Coordinates of C-alpha atoms in Angstrom, one line a residue:
X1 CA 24.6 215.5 50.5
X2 CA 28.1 215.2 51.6
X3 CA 27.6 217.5 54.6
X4 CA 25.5 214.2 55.9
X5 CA 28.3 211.9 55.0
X6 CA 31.2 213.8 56.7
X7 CA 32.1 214.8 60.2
X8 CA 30.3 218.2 60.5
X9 CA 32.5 220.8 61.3
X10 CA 30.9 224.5 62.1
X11 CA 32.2 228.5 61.7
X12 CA 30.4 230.2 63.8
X13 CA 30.0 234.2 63.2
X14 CA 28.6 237.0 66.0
X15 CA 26.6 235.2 68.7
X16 CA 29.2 233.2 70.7
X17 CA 26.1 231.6 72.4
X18 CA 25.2 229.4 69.3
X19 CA 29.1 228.0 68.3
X20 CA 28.9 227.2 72.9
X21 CA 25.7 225.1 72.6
X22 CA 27.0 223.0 69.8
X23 CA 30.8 222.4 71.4
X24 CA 28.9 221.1 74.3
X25 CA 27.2 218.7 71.6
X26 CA 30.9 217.8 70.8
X27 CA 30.6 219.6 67.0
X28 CA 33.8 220.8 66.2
X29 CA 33.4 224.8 65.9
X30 CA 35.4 227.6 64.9
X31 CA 34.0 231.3 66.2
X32 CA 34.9 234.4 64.1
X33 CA 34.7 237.7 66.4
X34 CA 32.4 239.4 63.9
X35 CA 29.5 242.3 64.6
X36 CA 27.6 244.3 62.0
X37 CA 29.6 248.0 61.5
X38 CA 27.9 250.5 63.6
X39 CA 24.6 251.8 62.3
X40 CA 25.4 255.2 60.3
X41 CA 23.1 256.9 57.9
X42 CA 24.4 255.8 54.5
X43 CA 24.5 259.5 53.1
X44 CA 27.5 259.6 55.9
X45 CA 29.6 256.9 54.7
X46 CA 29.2 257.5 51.3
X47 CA 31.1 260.9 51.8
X48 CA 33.4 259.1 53.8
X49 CA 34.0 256.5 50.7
X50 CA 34.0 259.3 48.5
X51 CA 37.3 261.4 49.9
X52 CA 38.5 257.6 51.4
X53 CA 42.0 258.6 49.2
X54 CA 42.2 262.2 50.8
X55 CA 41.5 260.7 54.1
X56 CA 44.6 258.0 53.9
X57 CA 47.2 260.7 53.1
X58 CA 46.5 263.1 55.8
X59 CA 46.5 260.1 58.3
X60 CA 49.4 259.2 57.2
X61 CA 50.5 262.7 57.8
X62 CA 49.4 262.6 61.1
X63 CA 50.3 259.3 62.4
X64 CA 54.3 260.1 60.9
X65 CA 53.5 263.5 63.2
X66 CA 53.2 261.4 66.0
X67 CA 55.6 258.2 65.6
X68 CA 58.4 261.3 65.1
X69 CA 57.1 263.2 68.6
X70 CA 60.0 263.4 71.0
X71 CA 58.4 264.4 74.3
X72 CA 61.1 265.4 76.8
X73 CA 60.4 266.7 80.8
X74 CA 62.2 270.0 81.1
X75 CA 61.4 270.6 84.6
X76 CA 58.2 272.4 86.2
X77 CA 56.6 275.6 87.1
X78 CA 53.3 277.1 88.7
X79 CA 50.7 276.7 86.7
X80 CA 49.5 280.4 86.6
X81 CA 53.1 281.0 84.8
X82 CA 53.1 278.5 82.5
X83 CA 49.9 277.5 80.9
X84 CA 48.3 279.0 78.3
X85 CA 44.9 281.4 78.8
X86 CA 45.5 280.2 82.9
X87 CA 43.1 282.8 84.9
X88 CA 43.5 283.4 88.6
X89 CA 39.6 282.1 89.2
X90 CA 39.7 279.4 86.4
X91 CA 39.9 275.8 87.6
X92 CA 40.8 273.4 84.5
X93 CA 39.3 270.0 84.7
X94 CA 39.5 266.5 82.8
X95 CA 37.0 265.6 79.9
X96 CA 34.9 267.3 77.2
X97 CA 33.6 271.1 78.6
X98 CA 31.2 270.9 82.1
X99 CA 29.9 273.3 84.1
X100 CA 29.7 272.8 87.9
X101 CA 25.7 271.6 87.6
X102 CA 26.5 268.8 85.6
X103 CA 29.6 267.4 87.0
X104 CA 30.1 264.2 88.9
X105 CA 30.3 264.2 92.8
X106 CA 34.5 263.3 92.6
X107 CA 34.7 266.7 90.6
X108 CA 33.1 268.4 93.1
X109 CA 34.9 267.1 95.8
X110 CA 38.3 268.1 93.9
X111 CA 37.5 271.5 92.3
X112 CA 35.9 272.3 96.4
X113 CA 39.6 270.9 97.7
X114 CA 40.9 273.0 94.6
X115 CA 39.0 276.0 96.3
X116 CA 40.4 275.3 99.7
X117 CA 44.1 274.9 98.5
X118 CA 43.8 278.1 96.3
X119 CA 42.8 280.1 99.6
X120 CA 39.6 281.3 98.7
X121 CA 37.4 279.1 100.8
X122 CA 37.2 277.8 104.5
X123 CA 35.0 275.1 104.5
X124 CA 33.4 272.9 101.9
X125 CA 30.7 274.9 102.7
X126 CA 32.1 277.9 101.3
X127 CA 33.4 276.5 98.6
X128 CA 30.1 274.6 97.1
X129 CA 28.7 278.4 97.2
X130 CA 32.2 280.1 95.5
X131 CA 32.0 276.9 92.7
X132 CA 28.2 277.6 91.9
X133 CA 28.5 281.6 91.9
X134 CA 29.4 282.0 88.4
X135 CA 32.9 283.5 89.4
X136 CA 35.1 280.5 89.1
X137 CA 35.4 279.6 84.8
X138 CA 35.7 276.2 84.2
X139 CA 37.4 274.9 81.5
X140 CA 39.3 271.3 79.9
X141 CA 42.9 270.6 80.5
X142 CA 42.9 269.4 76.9
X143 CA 42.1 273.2 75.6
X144 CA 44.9 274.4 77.5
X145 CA 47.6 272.1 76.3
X146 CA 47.3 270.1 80.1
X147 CA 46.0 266.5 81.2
X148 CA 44.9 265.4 84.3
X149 CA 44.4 262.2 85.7
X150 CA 40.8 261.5 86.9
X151 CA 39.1 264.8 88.4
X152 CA 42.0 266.3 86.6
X153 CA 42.0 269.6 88.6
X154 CA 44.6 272.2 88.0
X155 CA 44.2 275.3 89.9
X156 CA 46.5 278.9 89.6
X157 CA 48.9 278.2 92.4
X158 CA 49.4 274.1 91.6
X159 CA 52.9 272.9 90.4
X160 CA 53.0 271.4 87.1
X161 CA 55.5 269.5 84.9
X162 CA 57.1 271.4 81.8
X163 CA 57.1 268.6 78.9
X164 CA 58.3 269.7 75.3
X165 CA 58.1 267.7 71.9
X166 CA 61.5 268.3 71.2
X167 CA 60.9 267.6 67.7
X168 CA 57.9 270.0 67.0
X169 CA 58.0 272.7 69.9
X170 CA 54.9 272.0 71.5
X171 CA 53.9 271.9 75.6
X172 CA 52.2 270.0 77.7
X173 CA 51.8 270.3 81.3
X174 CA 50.4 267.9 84.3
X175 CA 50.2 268.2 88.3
X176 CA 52.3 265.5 90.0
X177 CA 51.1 263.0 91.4
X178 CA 49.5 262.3 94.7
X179 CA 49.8 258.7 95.5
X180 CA 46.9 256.4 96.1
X181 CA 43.7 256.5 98.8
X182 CA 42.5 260.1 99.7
X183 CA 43.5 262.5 97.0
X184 CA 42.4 265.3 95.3
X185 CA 42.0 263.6 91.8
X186 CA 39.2 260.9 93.0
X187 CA 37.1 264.1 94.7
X188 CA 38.9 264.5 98.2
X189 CA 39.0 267.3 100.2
X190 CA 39.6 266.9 104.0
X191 CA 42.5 268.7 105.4
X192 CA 45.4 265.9 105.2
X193 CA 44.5 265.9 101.1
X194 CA 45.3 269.7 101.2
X195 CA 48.4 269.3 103.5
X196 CA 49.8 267.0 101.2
X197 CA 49.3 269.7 98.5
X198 CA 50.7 272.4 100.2
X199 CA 54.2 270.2 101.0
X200 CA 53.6 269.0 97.2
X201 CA 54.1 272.7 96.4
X202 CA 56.5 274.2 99.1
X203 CA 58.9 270.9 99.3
X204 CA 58.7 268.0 96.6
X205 CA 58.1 270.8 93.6
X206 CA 61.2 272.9 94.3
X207 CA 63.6 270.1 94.9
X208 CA 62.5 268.2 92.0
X209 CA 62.4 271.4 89.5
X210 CA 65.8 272.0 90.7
X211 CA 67.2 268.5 90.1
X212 CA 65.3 268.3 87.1
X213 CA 66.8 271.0 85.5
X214 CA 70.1 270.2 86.5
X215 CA 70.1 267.4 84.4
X216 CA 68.8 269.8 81.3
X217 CA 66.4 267.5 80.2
X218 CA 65.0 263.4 80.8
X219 CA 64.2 261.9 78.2
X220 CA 60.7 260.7 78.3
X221 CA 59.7 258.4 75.3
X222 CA 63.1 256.3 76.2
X223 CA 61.7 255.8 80.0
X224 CA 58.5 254.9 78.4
X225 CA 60.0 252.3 75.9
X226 CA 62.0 250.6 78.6
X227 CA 59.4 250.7 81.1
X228 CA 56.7 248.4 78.4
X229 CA 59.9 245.8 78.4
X230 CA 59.9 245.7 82.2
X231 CA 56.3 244.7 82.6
X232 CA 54.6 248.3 82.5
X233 CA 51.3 249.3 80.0
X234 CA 52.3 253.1 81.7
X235 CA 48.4 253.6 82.6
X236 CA 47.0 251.1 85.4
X237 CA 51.0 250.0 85.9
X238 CA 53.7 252.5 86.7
X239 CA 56.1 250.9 88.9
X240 CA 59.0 250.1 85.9
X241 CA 58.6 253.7 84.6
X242 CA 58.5 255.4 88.2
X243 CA 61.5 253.1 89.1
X244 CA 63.5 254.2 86.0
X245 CA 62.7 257.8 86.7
X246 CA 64.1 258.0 90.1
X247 CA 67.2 256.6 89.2
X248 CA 67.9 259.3 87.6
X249 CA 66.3 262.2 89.6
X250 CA 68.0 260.4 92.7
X251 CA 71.9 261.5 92.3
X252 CA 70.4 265.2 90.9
X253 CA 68.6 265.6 93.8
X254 CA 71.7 264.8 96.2
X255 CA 73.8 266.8 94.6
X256 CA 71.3 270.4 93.8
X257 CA 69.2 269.9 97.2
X258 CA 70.7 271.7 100.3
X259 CA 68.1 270.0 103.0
X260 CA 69.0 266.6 103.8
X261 CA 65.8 265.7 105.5
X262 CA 63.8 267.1 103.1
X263 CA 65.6 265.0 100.3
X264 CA 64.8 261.8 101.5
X265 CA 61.4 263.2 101.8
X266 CA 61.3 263.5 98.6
X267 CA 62.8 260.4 97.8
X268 CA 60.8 258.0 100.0
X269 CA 57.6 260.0 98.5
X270 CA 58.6 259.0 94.9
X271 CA 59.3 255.4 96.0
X272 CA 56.5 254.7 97.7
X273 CA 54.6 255.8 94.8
X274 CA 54.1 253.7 91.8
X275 CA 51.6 256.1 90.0
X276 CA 54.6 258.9 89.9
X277 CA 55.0 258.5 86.6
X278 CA 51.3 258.0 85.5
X279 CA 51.6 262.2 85.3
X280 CA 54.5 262.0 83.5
X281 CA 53.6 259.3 80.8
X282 CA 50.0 261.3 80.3
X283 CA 51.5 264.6 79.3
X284 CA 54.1 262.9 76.7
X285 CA 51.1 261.1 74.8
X286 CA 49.6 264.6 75.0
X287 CA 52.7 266.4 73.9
X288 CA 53.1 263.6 70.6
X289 CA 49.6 263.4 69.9
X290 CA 48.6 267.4 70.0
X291 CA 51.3 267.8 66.8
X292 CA 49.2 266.2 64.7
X293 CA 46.2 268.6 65.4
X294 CA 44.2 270.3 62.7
X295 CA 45.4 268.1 59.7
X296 CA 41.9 267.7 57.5
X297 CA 40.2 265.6 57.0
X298 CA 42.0 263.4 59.3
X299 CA 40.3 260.5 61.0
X300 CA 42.7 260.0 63.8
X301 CA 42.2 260.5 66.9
X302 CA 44.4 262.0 68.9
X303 CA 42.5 263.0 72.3
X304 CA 39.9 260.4 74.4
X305 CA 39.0 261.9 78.0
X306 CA 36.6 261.8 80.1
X307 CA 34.9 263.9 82.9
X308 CA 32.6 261.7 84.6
X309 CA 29.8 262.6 83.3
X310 CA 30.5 262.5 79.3
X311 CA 33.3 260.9 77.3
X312 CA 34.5 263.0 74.7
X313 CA 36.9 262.3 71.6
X314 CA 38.7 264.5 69.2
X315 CA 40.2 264.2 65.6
X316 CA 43.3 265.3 64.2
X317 CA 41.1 266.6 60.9
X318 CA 38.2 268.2 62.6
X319 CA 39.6 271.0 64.9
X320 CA 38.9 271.6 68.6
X321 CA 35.7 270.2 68.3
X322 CA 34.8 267.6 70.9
X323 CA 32.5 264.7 69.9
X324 CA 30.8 263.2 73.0
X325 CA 28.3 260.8 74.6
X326 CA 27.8 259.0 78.1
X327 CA 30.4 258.2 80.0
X328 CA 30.0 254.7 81.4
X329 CA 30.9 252.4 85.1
X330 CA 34.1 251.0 84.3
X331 CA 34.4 246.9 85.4
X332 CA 36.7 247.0 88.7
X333 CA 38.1 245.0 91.4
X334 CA 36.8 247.3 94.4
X335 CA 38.5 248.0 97.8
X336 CA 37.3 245.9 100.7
X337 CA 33.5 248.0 101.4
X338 CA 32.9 248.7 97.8
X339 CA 30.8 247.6 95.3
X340 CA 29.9 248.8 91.3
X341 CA 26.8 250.3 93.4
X342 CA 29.4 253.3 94.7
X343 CA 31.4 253.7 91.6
X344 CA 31.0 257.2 89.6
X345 CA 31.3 256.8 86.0
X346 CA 34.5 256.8 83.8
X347 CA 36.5 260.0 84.9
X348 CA 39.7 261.5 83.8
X349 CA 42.4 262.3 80.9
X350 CA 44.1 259.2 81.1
X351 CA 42.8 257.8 77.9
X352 CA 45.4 260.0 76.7
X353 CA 48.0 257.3 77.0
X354 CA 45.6 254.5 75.2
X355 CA 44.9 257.5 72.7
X356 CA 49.2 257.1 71.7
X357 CA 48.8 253.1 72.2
X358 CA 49.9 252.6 75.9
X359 CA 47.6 251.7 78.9
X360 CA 44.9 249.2 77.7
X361 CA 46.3 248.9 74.4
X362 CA 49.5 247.5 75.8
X363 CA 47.9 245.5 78.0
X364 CA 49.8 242.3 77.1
X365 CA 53.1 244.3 78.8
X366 CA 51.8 244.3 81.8
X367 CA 51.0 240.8 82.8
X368 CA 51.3 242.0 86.7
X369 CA 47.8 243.3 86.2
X370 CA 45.8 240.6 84.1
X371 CA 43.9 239.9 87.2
X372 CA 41.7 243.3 85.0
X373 CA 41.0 241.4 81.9
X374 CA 40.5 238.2 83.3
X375 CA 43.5 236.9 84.9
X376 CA 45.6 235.4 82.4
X377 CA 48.1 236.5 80.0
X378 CA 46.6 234.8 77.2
X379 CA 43.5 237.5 78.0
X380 CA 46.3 240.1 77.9
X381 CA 47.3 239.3 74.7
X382 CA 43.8 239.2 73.2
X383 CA 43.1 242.2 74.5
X384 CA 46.4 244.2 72.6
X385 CA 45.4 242.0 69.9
X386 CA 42.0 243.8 69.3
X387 CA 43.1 246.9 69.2
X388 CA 44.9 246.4 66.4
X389 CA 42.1 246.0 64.2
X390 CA 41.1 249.5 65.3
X391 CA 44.6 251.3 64.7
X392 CA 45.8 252.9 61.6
X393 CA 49.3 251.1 62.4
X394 CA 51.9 249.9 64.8
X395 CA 54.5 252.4 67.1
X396 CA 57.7 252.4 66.2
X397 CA 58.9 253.0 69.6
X398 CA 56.7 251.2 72.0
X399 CA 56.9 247.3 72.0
X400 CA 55.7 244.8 73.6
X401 CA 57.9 241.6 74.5
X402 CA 55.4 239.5 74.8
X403 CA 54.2 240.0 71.3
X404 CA 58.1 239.4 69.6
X405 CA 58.8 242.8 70.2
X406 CA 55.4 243.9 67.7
X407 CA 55.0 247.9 67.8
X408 CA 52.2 248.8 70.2
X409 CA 48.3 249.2 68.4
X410 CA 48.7 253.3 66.9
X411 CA 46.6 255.6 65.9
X412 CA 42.8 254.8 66.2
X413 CA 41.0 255.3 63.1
X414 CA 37.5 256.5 63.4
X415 CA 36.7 254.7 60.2
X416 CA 37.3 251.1 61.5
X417 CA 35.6 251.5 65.0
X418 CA 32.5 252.0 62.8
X419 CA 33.3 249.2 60.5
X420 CA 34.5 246.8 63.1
X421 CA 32.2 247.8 65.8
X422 CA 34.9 247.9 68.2
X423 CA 35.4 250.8 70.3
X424 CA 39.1 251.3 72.5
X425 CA 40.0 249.3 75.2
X426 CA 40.4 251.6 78.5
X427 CA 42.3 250.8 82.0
X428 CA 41.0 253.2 84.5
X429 CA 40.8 253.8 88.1
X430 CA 37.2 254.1 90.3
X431 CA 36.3 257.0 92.1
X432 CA 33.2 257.0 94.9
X433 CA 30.6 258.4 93.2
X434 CA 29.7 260.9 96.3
X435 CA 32.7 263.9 96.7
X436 CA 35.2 263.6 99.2
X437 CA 35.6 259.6 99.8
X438 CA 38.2 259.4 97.0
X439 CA 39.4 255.7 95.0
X440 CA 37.6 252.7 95.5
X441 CA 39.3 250.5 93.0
X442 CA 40.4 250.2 89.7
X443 CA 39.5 248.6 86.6
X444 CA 38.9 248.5 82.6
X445 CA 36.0 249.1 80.6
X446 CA 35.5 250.1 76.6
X447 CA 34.6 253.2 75.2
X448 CA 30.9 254.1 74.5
X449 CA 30.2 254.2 70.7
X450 CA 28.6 257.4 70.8
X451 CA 31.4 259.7 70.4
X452 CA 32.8 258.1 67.4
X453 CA 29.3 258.1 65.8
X454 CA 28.9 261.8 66.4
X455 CA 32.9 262.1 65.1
X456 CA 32.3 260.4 61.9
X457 CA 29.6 262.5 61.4
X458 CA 31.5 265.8 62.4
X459 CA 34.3 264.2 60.2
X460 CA 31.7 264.1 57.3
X461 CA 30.3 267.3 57.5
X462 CA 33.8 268.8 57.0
X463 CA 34.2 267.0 53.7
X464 CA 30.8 268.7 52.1

């Protein structure tokens, strides 16, 4: 009876449809974001509940793993020399395992470019025939302590960055970057993309190595802390970070460089890219994150990557094993000329950097790209804010100034992107789906649920 004598006043849960329809009948309304968990087989969480003590304490192994992780870049090397289990006719890629029939068009374009740079193909021609033989072996960066951004193509003779966690000895590795437009990682392959490799290798690798190493190390998780103050998430926005890094490769390479020209070369390379450090900030996450590996039954995870095809996660309790379903078309602003219609689906190992809460999980650092979520900072904000129900906890390194200086979402727990029904939030950029056009615009999206169904069940298994 008193609900008819009052001013009614309504809480609205799931639909946001219903709480609309009655604001527009000026009811006062309050809307929860609530869904139902995502649907499991009971048998599954209840082994889940059952070792939900055991499961705590090794995340909170893992997660103190990674907050401690003290990636540094050392300097860089051919990737033949350096990485582990590299084979003179294996081409590492991004993502979950693929072989050549099911990959995306932009792979192809890349790992044919690859082919082409390596020397052992002419034309594309020749290299669509080498890539189908059976002769090249195809495996993922991830399993060879590497990341690559989209296509993620490392080949034998390709330049990569040294990056050591300083606290626990591991490596991780990553090309450098190309710049923007027609590049090998978005599935180009026409000759200027492989003359840009080639001065990649003979000029802009040797004088950076040199300078780099001059300085004995840079200190990476500092340049990535600064850089979320100065308006970077270190994923989709790179300019702060690439900015901080050449001030100090800058005066190195002055003084260990004997070739003038080539110097400022070099320099006006870096500059003019603001993606430079996008290969720097992927391998760090990777180098934090891969520490905590094989600590059961943890239900952290610690890699998200995809190929294009299929997005794949992986746990720091269940081992090497990837857990994977379809990728999906990210949500982009497009070049002028492109629509969603030419986009290939999600593509790369970028999600390595939202996997260590950067890129779309600090996405109310980077207000410079809100135009993605919507355009205003307040949609920033919400975004970050999400994740947090998702996370384990809150970095103790990265913060984010518009949030008071709050640590950055940490540590995704398997567990709560079933119970919330929230998957991770993901910048990204667009490749064409067809090889050899390259990036048509850039964009965010969230994960599928499918790989952290099939984890939780992996996670499960291990606990019978």
């Amino acid at each position: 009876m008193k609900l008819r004598e009052g001013k009614l006043k309504v809480i609205n849960l799931g639909l946001e449809q219903f709480g609309k329809d009655l604001k527009e009948q000026n009811v006062e309304t309050i809307q929860v974001n609530w869904s139902p968990p995502l649907e499991i087989d009971s048998s599954i969480m209840q082994i889940i509940a059952h070792h939900q003590e055991e499961i705590d304490q090794a995340n909170e192994k893992a997660l103190d793993i990674i907050q401690k992780g003290q990636p540094v870049l050392l300097g860089l090397d051919i990737a033949r020399n350096v990485i582990p289990g590299m084979q003179e006719n294996m081409i590492l890629h991004a993502g979950p395992p693929i072989q050549w029939d099911r990959m995306c068009g932009p792979m192809r374009g890349a790992i044919i470019g690859a082919l082409i740079y390596e020397g052992k193909a002419a034309t594309k021609e020749e290299a669509e025939n080498l890539a189908k033989s059976g002769e090249i072996e195809y495996a993922p960066c991830h399993e060879h302590n590497a990341v690559g951004p989209m296509a993620g193509i490392i080949s034998p003779s390709m330049p990569v960055f040294i990056i050591k966690n300083d606290t626990y000895g591991n490596e991780a590795y990553c090309t450098q970057n190309e710049g923007l437009g027609k590049v090998l990682r978005y599935g180009a392959y026409q000759s200027e993309v492989i003359e840009k490799l080639k001065w990649m290798e003979k000029v802009l690798y040797p004088i950076l190595d040199k300078a780099i190493r001059s300085l004995g190390k840079i200190d990476l998780k500092n340049l990535i802390s600064q850089a979320l103050h100065m308006g970077d998430e270190v994923h989709n926005r790179n300019r702060a970070g690439t900015s901080l890094l050449i001030r100090q490769l800058a005066p190195a390479i002055l003084k260990t460089s004997e070739n003038v020209t080539d110097s400022a070369k070099v320099l006006e390379f870096i500059n003019s890219n603001d993606h430079f450090f996008l290969n720097l900030s992927m391998p760090a996450a990777k180098c934090m994150l891969d520490a905590a590996s094989n600590i059961v039954p943890s239900s952290i995870v610690i890699a998200m990557a995809r190929n294009g095809t299929d997005f794949g996660i992986r746990l720091a309790g269940t081992g090497n094993k990837w857990f994977t379903g379809k990728a999906l078309i990210p949500d982009a602003l497009f070049f002028p000329g492109y629509t969603k219609e030419d986009a290939n689906p999600d593509i790369g190992d970028s999600t390595i950097t939202e996997t260590a809460g950067l890129g779309g999980f600090a996405i109310a650092a980077a207000f410079a790209i809100a135009q993605f979520v919507g355009g205003t900072a307040a949609d920033a904000k919400r975004y970050t804010n999400l994740m947090y129900e998702i996370t384990a906890t809150e970095s103790e390194n990265f913060q984010i100034p518009a949030l008071d200086f709050r640590g950055t979402p940490l540590g995704i727990d398997v567990r709560k992107v079933i119970e919330k029904n929230l998957t991770p939030f993901l910048d990204t950029g667009v490749a064409h789906k067809q090889p050899g056009i390259g990036q048509v615009g850039a964009g965010v999206l969230s994960a599928p649920t499918e790989p952290f169904i099939n984890a939780i069940k992996g996670l499960a298994k291990v606990l019978e």
